[in-house]
PDB file of C-alpha atoms in Angstrom:
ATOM      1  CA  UNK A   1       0.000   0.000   0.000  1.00  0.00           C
ATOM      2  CA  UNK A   2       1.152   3.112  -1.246  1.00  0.00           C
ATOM      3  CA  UNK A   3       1.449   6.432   0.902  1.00  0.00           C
ATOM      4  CA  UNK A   4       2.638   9.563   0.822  1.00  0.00           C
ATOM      5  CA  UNK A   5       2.682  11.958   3.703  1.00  0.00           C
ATOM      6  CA  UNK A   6       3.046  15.529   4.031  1.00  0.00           C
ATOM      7  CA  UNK A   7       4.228  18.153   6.556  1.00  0.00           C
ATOM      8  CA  UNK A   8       5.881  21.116   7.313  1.00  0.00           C
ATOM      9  CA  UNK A   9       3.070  23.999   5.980  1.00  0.00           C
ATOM     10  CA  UNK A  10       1.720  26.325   8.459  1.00  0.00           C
ATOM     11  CA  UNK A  11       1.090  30.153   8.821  1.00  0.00           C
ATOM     12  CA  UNK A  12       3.838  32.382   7.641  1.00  0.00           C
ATOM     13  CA  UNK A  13       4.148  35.895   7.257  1.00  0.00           C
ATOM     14  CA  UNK A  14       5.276  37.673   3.795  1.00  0.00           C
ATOM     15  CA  UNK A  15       8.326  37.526   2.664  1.00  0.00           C
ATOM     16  CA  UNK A  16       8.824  34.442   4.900  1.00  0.00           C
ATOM     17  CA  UNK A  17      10.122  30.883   4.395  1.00  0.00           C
ATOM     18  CA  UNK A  18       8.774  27.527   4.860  1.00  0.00           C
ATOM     19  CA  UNK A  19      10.081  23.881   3.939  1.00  0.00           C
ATOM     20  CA  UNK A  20       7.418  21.372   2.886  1.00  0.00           C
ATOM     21  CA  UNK A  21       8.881  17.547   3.710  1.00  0.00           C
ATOM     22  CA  UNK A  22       7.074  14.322   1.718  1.00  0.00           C
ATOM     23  CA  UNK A  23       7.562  10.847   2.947  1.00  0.00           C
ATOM     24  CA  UNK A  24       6.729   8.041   0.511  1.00  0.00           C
ATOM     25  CA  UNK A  25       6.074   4.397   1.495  1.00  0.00           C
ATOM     26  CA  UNK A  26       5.137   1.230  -0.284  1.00  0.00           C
ATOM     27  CA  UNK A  27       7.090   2.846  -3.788  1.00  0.00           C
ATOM     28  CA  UNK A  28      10.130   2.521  -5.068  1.00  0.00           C
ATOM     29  CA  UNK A  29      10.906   6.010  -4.273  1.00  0.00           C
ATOM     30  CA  UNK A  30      13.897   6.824  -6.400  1.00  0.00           C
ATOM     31  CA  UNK A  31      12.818   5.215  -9.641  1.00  0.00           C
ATOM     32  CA  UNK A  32       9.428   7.422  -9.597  1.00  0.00           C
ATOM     33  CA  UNK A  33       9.027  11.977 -10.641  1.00  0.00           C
ATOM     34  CA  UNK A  34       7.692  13.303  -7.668  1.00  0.00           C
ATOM     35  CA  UNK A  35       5.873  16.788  -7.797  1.00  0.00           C
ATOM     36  CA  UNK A  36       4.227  19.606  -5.300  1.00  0.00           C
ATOM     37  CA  UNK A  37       1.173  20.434  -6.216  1.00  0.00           C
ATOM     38  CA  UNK A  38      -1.531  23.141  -4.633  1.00  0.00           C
ATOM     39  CA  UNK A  39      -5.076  24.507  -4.872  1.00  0.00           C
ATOM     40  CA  UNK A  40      -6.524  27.155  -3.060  1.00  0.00           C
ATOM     41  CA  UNK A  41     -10.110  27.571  -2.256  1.00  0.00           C
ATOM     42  CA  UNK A  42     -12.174  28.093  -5.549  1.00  0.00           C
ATOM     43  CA  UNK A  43      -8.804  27.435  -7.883  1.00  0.00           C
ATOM     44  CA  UNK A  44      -8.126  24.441  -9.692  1.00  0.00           C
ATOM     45  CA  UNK A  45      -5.533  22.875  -8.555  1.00  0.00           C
ATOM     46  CA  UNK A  46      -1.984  23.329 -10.323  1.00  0.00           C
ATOM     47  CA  UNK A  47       1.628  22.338 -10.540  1.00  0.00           C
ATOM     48  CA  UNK A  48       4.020  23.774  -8.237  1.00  0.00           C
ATOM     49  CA  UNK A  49       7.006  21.831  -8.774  1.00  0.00           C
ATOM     50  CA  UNK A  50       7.990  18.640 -10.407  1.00  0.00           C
ATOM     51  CA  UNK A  51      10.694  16.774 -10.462  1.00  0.00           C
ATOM     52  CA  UNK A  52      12.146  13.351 -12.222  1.00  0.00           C
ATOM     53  CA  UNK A  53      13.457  10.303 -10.440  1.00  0.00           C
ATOM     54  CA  UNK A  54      16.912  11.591 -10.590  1.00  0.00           C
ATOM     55  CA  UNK A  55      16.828  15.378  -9.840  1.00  0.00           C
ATOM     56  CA  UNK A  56      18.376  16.042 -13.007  1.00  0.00           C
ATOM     57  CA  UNK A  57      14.785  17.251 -14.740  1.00  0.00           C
ATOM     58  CA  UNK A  58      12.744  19.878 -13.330  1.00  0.00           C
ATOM     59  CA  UNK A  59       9.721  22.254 -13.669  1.00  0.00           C
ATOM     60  CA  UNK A  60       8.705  25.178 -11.772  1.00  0.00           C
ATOM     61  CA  UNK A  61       5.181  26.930 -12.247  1.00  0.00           C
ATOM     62  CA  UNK A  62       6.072  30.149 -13.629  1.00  0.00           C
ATOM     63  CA  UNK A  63       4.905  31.851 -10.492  1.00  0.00           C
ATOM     64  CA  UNK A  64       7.067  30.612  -8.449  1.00  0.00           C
ATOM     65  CA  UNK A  65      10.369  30.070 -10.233  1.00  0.00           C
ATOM     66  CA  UNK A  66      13.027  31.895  -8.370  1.00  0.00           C
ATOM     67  CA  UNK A  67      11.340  31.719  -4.799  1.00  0.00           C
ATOM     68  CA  UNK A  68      11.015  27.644  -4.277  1.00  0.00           C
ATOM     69  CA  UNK A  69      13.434  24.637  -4.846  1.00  0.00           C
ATOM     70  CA  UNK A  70      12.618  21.296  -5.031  1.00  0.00           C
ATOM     71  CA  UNK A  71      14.733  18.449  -4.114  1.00  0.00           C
ATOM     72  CA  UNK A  72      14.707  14.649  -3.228  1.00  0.00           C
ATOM     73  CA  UNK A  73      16.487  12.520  -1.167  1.00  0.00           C
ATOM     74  CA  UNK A  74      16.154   9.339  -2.745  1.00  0.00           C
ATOM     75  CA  UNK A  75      18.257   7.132   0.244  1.00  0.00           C
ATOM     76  CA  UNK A  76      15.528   8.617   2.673  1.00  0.00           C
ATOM     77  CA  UNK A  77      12.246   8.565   0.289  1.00  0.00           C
ATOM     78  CA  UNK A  78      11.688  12.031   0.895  1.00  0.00           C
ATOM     79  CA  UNK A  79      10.851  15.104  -1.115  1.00  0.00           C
ATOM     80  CA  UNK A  80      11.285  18.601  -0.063  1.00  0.00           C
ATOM     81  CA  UNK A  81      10.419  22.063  -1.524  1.00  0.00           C
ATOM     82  CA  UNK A  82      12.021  24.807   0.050  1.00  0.00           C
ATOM     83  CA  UNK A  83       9.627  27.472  -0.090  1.00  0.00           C
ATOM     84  CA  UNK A  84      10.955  31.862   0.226  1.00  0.00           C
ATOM     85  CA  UNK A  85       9.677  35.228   0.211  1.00  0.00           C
ATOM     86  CA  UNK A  86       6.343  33.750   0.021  1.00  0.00           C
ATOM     87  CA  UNK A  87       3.057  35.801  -0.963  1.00  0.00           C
ATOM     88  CA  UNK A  88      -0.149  36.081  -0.169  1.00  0.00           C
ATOM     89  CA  UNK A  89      -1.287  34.679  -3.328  1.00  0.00           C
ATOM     90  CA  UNK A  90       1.022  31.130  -2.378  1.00  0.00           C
ATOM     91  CA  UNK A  91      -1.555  30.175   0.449  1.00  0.00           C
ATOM     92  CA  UNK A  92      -3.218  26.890  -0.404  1.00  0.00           C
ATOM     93  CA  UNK A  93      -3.686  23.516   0.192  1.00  0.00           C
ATOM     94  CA  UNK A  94      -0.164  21.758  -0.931  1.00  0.00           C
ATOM     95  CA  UNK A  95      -0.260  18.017  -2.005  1.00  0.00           C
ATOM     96  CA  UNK A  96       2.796  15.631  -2.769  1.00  0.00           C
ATOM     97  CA  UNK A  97       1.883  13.400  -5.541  1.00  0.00           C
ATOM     98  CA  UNK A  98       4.302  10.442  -6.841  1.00  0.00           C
ATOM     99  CA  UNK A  99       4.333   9.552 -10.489  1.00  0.00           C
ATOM    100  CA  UNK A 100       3.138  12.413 -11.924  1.00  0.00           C
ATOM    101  CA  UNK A 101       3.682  13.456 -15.477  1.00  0.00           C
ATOM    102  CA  UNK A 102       6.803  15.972 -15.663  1.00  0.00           C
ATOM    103  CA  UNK A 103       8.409  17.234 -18.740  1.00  0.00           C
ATOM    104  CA  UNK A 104      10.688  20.303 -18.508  1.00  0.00           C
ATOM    105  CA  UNK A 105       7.584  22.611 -19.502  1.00  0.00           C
ATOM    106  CA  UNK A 106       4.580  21.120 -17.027  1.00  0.00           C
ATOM    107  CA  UNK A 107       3.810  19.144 -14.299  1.00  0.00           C
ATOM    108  CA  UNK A 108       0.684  17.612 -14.068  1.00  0.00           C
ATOM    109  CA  UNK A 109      -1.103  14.625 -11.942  1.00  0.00           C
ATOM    110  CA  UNK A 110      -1.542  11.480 -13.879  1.00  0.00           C
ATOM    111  CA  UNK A 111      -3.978   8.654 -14.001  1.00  0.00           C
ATOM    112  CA  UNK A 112      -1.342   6.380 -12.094  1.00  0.00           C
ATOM    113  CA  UNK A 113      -0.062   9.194  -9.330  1.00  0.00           C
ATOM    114  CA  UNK A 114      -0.751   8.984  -5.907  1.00  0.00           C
ATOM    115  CA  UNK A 115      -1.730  11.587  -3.419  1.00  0.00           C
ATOM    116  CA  UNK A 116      -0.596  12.964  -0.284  1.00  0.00           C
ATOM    117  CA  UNK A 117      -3.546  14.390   2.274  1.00  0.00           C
ATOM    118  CA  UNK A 118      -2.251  17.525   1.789  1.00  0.00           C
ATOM    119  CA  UNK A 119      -0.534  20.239   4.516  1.00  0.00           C
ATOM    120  CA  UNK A 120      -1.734  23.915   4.604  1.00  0.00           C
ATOM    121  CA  UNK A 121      -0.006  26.675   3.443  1.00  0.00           C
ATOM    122  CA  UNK A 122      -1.240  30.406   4.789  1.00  0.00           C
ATOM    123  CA  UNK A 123       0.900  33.259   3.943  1.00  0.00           C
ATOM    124  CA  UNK A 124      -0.197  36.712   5.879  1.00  0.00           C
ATOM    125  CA  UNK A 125      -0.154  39.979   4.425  1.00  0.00           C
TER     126      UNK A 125
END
């Protein structure tokens, strides 16, 4: 059984930081993209930040590129993104997915990923 656990969101004020951690279980972890995801209340929900089984591919939603890093430790099945001077407009719900689709120009959920319960984001103006 697959799962895929998030943490480290919580309330941050602007211009602030916050690292968001994702363990995976029951997945071999470094042969799989992982991504960040995120929807806020009444948005669909989009790609944040994808990245492929060996860190050497990524994708950042233009919106965020330059502020947030993604990165994966593969020995410890975990996948971070390191989030700075966050906005207003980054509060949302933030999932981890595993096996999403991820070319160098999108990031999107696929009919095989799975899903984290998401952890809240809340940036203060």
């Amino acid at each position: 059984q697959v799962q895929v656990v998030e943490s480290g969101g919580g309330l941050v004020q602007a211009g602030g930081s916050l690292r968001l951690s994702c363990t995976v279980s029951g997945l071999t972890f470094d042969v799989n993209n992982m991504g960040w995801f995120r929807q806020a209340p009444g948005k669909e929900r989009e790609g944040v930040s994808c990245i492929n089984w060996s860190g050497v591919v990524t994708y950042y939603a233009d919106s965020v590129k330059g502020r947030f890093t993604i990165s994966r430790d593969n020995g410890g099945a975990t996948l971070y993104l390191q989030m700075s001077s966050l906005k207003p407009e980054d509060t949302a719900m933030y999932y981890c997915a595993a096996k999403p689709r991820l070319r160098s120009d999108y990031c999107s959920g696929s009919p095989s990923s799975y899903w984290g319960q998401g952890t809240q984001v809340t940036v203060s103006s």
